[in-house]
DNA sequence: CACCAGGCCGTGC
DNA sequence: GCACGGCATGGT
């Protein structure tokens, strides 16, 4: 089965990708402008191979998830094949700090404004997401001026404590979560997104407002361990399904 | 005018 | 430990 590329790129895992029309999606990553129409386009590029986690068997995982119960079967069927992205630690951290009490459209807009203000132009009109060094020296006032609102001091704290992002790989989930949560504005939900979509910690299970409804309505009394060993990917199928369902 | 969005922080108990 | 209000901004 073919991947649901739109859902993977624009469904809330990442805020880097843009719909260029005619089935083309673009993103500025790794000092390049990448343009792709399918996952197959990524197979020959080392950076994208890692980014799209091409060495993991998502087809097999999807089949096993669909066999778990009726709800997951429905979620998988309506969504198509998903993958979990392997994003840059810093980009994921700021992206999901921006995501709290926010919506995907506005998060993407803020991501763009940060890129244009602090990043650099890789191609005409295409700006990289700024590195911590490029953002260093900014102020709460400047950030608020870009529209990030109450998240401004959280971003400043992340700039200051960015070195913790290099100490997460290899840690167990709980310890990794604890370290991330030392940064202001990172609680359990934001931490889980960073750990899944940047550190490949597949036992994460983000509980946002949508997923809390799903759990209360369809999995009362159950906790994320029910979905083991596919916590994160199952969550992503349920998230996509319930959002499409309304 | 409300209420919501891939929540978290500070306070009070 | 848990419950609660506040929080910037833009959309419905």
Coordinates of C-alpha atoms (C1' of nucleotides) in Angstrom, one line a residue:
Chain A
X1 CA 0.0 0.0 0.0
X2 CA 1.1 3.5 -0.8
X3 CA 1.8 6.0 2.0
X4 CA -0.6 8.7 2.8
X5 CA 2.1 11.4 2.1
X6 CA -0.1 14.3 2.8
X7 CA -1.0 13.1 6.3
X8 CA 2.6 12.2 7.1
X9 CA 3.9 15.6 6.0
X10 CA 1.1 18.0 6.9
X11 CA -0.8 16.0 9.6
X12 CA 1.0 17.4 12.6
X13 CA 4.2 15.4 12.9
X14 CA 6.2 18.2 11.2
X15 CA 5.6 21.8 10.4
X16 CA 8.3 22.0 7.8
X17 CA 6.4 20.9 4.7
X18 CA 4.4 22.9 2.2
X19 CA 1.9 21.8 -0.4
X20 CA 3.2 23.2 -3.7
X21 CA 0.3 21.8 -5.7
X22 CA 0.3 19.1 -8.4
X23 CA 1.2 16.5 -5.8
X24 CA 4.5 18.2 -4.9
X25 CA 5.5 18.8 -1.2
X26 CA 8.6 20.9 -0.3
X27 CA 10.6 21.6 2.8
X28 CA 13.8 23.4 3.6
X29 CA 15.9 20.9 5.6
X30 CA 19.6 20.1 5.8
X31 CA 20.5 23.3 3.9
X32 CA 18.5 22.0 0.9
X33 CA 15.1 22.6 -0.6
X34 CA 13.6 19.1 -0.9
X35 CA 10.7 18.5 -3.3
X36 CA 9.0 15.2 -3.4
X37 CA 5.9 13.5 -4.8
X38 CA 6.3 10.2 -3.0
X39 CA 8.3 8.4 -0.5
X40 CA 10.1 6.6 -3.3
X41 CA 11.7 9.9 -4.3
X42 CA 13.5 9.7 -1.0
X43 CA 15.1 6.3 -1.4
X44 CA 18.3 7.4 -3.1
X45 CA 19.0 10.4 -0.8
X46 CA 20.9 9.5 2.5
X47 CA 19.4 12.4 4.4
X48 CA 15.8 11.6 3.3
X49 CA 16.3 7.9 3.9
X50 CA 16.9 8.6 7.5
X51 CA 14.3 11.4 7.7
X52 CA 11.6 9.0 6.4
X53 CA 12.8 6.1 8.5
X54 CA 13.0 4.0 5.3
X55 CA 14.7 1.0 7.0
X56 CA 11.7 0.3 9.3
X57 CA 8.9 -2.0 8.0
X58 CA 5.8 0.3 8.3
X59 CA 3.7 -2.0 6.1
X60 CA 4.1 -4.9 8.5
X61 CA 3.5 -2.6 11.5
X62 CA 0.3 -1.3 9.9
X63 CA -1.0 -4.8 9.4
X64 CA -0.4 -5.8 12.9
X65 CA -2.0 -2.6 14.3
X66 CA -5.0 -3.2 12.1
X67 CA -5.5 -6.7 13.6
X68 CA -5.5 -5.3 17.2
X69 CA -9.1 -4.3 17.4
X70 CA -12.1 -2.9 15.4
X71 CA -11.3 0.8 16.0
X72 CA -7.7 0.5 14.9
X73 CA -8.8 -1.6 11.9
X74 CA -11.1 1.3 10.9
X75 CA -8.4 3.9 11.6
X76 CA -5.8 2.1 9.5
X77 CA -8.2 1.5 6.6
X78 CA -9.4 5.1 6.5
X79 CA -5.9 6.6 6.8
X80 CA -3.7 4.5 4.7
X81 CA 0.0 3.8 5.5
X82 CA 1.7 6.2 7.9
X83 CA 5.3 6.6 8.8
X84 CA 7.0 8.3 11.8
X85 CA 9.4 11.0 10.7
X86 CA 12.9 11.3 12.1
X87 CA 13.4 15.1 12.5
X88 CA 16.1 17.3 13.7
X89 CA 16.1 17.6 17.5
X90 CA 16.1 21.4 17.6
X91 CA 13.4 21.9 14.9
X92 CA 11.2 19.3 16.6
X93 CA 11.7 20.9 20.1
X94 CA 10.7 24.4 19.0
X95 CA 7.9 23.1 16.7
X96 CA 6.2 21.3 19.5
X97 CA 6.7 24.1 22.0
X98 CA 4.8 26.2 19.5
X99 CA 2.1 23.6 19.2
X100 CA 0.8 23.9 22.7
X101 CA -2.8 25.2 22.9
X102 CA -2.5 26.0 19.2
X103 CA -3.7 24.7 15.8
X104 CA -1.7 23.2 13.0
X105 CA -2.3 26.0 10.6
X106 CA -1.1 28.7 13.0
X107 CA 1.8 26.6 14.1
X108 CA 3.0 26.4 10.5
X109 CA 2.6 30.2 10.2
X110 CA 4.8 30.8 13.3
X111 CA 7.4 28.3 12.0
X112 CA 7.6 30.3 8.8
X113 CA 7.9 33.6 10.6
X114 CA 10.8 32.3 12.7
X115 CA 12.5 31.0 9.6
X116 CA 12.2 34.3 7.7
X117 CA 13.3 36.3 10.7
X118 CA 16.2 34.2 12.0
X119 CA 17.0 31.6 9.4
X120 CA 18.8 32.1 6.1
X121 CA 17.7 31.9 2.4
X122 CA 18.6 28.6 0.9
X123 CA 16.9 29.4 -2.4
X124 CA 15.0 32.5 -3.4
X125 CA 11.9 32.6 -1.1
X126 CA 12.9 29.4 0.8
X127 CA 14.2 30.0 4.3
X128 CA 15.8 27.4 6.6
X129 CA 14.5 27.0 10.1
X130 CA 17.0 28.9 12.4
X131 CA 19.6 27.1 14.4
X132 CA 19.9 27.9 18.1
X133 CA 22.9 30.0 17.3
X134 CA 20.9 32.0 14.8
X135 CA 18.2 32.6 17.4
X136 CA 20.6 33.4 20.2
X137 CA 20.3 37.0 21.4
X138 CA 16.7 37.4 20.5
X139 CA 14.3 38.8 23.1
X140 CA 10.9 38.0 24.5
X141 CA 9.6 41.3 22.9
X142 CA 10.9 40.3 19.5
X143 CA 9.4 36.8 19.7
X144 CA 6.1 38.1 20.9
X145 CA 6.2 40.5 18.0
X146 CA 6.2 37.5 15.7
X147 CA 3.1 36.2 17.3
X148 CA 4.3 33.4 19.5
X149 CA 2.5 34.9 22.5
X150 CA 3.0 33.3 25.9
X151 CA 5.4 30.7 24.3
X152 CA 8.1 33.4 24.0
X153 CA 9.9 32.7 27.3
X154 CA 9.7 29.0 26.6
X155 CA 11.6 29.5 23.4
X156 CA 14.2 31.6 25.2
X157 CA 14.6 28.8 27.8
X158 CA 15.1 26.2 25.0
X159 CA 17.8 28.3 23.4
X160 CA 19.6 28.5 26.7
X161 CA 19.2 24.8 27.5
X162 CA 19.7 23.4 24.0
X163 CA 22.6 21.2 25.1
X164 CA 20.2 18.8 26.7
X165 CA 19.0 17.8 23.3
X166 CA 22.4 16.2 22.6
X167 CA 22.1 14.0 25.8
X168 CA 18.8 12.3 25.0
X169 CA 19.8 9.5 22.6
X170 CA 20.3 6.3 24.4
X171 CA 18.3 7.2 27.4
X172 CA 15.2 5.3 28.5
X173 CA 11.9 7.0 27.9
X174 CA 11.3 8.2 31.4
X175 CA 14.7 9.7 31.9
X176 CA 14.6 11.3 28.4
X177 CA 11.2 12.8 29.2
X178 CA 12.4 14.1 32.5
X179 CA 15.4 15.9 30.9
X180 CA 13.2 17.4 28.2
X181 CA 10.7 18.6 30.8
X182 CA 13.4 20.7 32.4
X183 CA 12.9 23.1 29.5
X184 CA 10.0 25.5 30.3
X185 CA 7.0 24.9 28.2
X186 CA 7.7 21.2 27.7
X187 CA 5.3 18.9 29.5
X188 CA 4.4 15.3 28.9
X189 CA 2.6 15.8 25.7
X190 CA 5.2 18.0 24.0
X191 CA 7.9 15.8 25.3
X192 CA 6.3 12.7 23.8
X193 CA 6.1 14.4 20.3
X194 CA 9.7 15.4 20.5
X195 CA 10.7 11.9 21.6
X196 CA 8.7 10.1 18.9
X197 CA 9.3 12.4 15.9
X198 CA 12.9 13.2 16.6
X199 CA 14.4 10.4 18.8
X200 CA 12.5 7.3 17.5
X201 CA 11.1 6.5 20.9
X202 CA 8.1 4.5 19.7
X203 CA 6.6 3.9 23.1
X204 CA 5.5 7.5 23.3
X205 CA 1.8 8.2 23.2
X206 CA 0.9 11.9 22.9
X207 CA -2.4 12.7 24.7
X208 CA -3.7 15.9 23.3
X209 CA -7.3 17.1 23.3
X210 CA -8.2 14.8 20.4
X211 CA -6.6 11.7 21.8
X212 CA -8.1 12.2 25.2
X213 CA -11.5 12.0 23.6
X214 CA -10.5 8.9 21.7
X215 CA -9.3 7.2 24.9
X216 CA -12.4 8.2 26.9
X217 CA -14.8 7.1 24.3
X218 CA -13.2 4.0 22.7
X219 CA -10.6 2.7 25.2
X220 CA -12.1 3.5 28.7
X221 CA -9.9 2.1 31.5
X222 CA -7.1 1.3 29.1
X223 CA -3.7 3.0 29.0
X224 CA -1.1 3.4 26.2
X225 CA 0.6 0.1 27.1
X226 CA -2.5 -1.6 25.5
X227 CA -1.0 -0.6 22.1
X228 CA 2.5 -2.1 22.8
X229 CA 4.8 -2.4 20.9
X230 CA 3.2 0.1 18.5
X231 CA 2.2 2.9 21.0
X232 CA 3.3 5.8 18.9
X233 CA 2.2 4.5 15.5
X234 CA -1.2 3.4 16.8
X235 CA -1.6 6.8 18.3
X236 CA -0.9 8.4 15.0
X237 CA -3.5 6.3 13.2
X238 CA -6.1 7.1 15.9
X239 CA -5.2 10.8 15.8
X240 CA -5.5 11.0 12.0
X241 CA -8.8 9.0 12.1
X242 CA -10.5 11.1 14.8
X243 CA -9.5 14.4 13.2
X244 CA -10.9 13.3 9.8
X245 CA -13.9 11.9 11.5
X246 CA -14.6 15.3 13.2
Chain B
dC1 C1' -20.0 37.6 22.0
dA2 C1' -18.4 33.1 23.0
dC3 C1' -15.3 28.8 22.4
dC4 C1' -11.4 26.2 20.5
dA5 C1' -6.6 24.8 19.0
dG6 C1' -1.3 18.3 18.8
dG7 C1' -0.9 22.2 26.9
dC8 C1' 1.8 24.0 30.4
dC9 C1' 2.7 26.9 34.5
dG10 C1' 1.8 28.7 39.0
dT11 C1' -1.0 28.5 42.8
dG12 C1' -3.8 26.5 46.4
dC13 C1' -5.4 22.8 48.8
Chain C
dG1 C1' -0.7 14.4 44.6
dC2 C1' -4.9 16.8 41.9
dA3 C1' -7.9 20.9 40.4
dC4 C1' -8.2 25.2 38.7
dG5 C1' -7.5 29.8 36.1
dG6 C1' -4.5 32.2 33.1
dC7 C1' -2.3 32.6 28.9
dA8 C1' -1.4 35.1 23.0
dT9 C1' -3.3 34.7 18.8
dG10 C1' -6.4 33.8 15.0
dG11 C1' -10.3 31.2 13.3
dT12 C1' -15.3 29.8 13.6

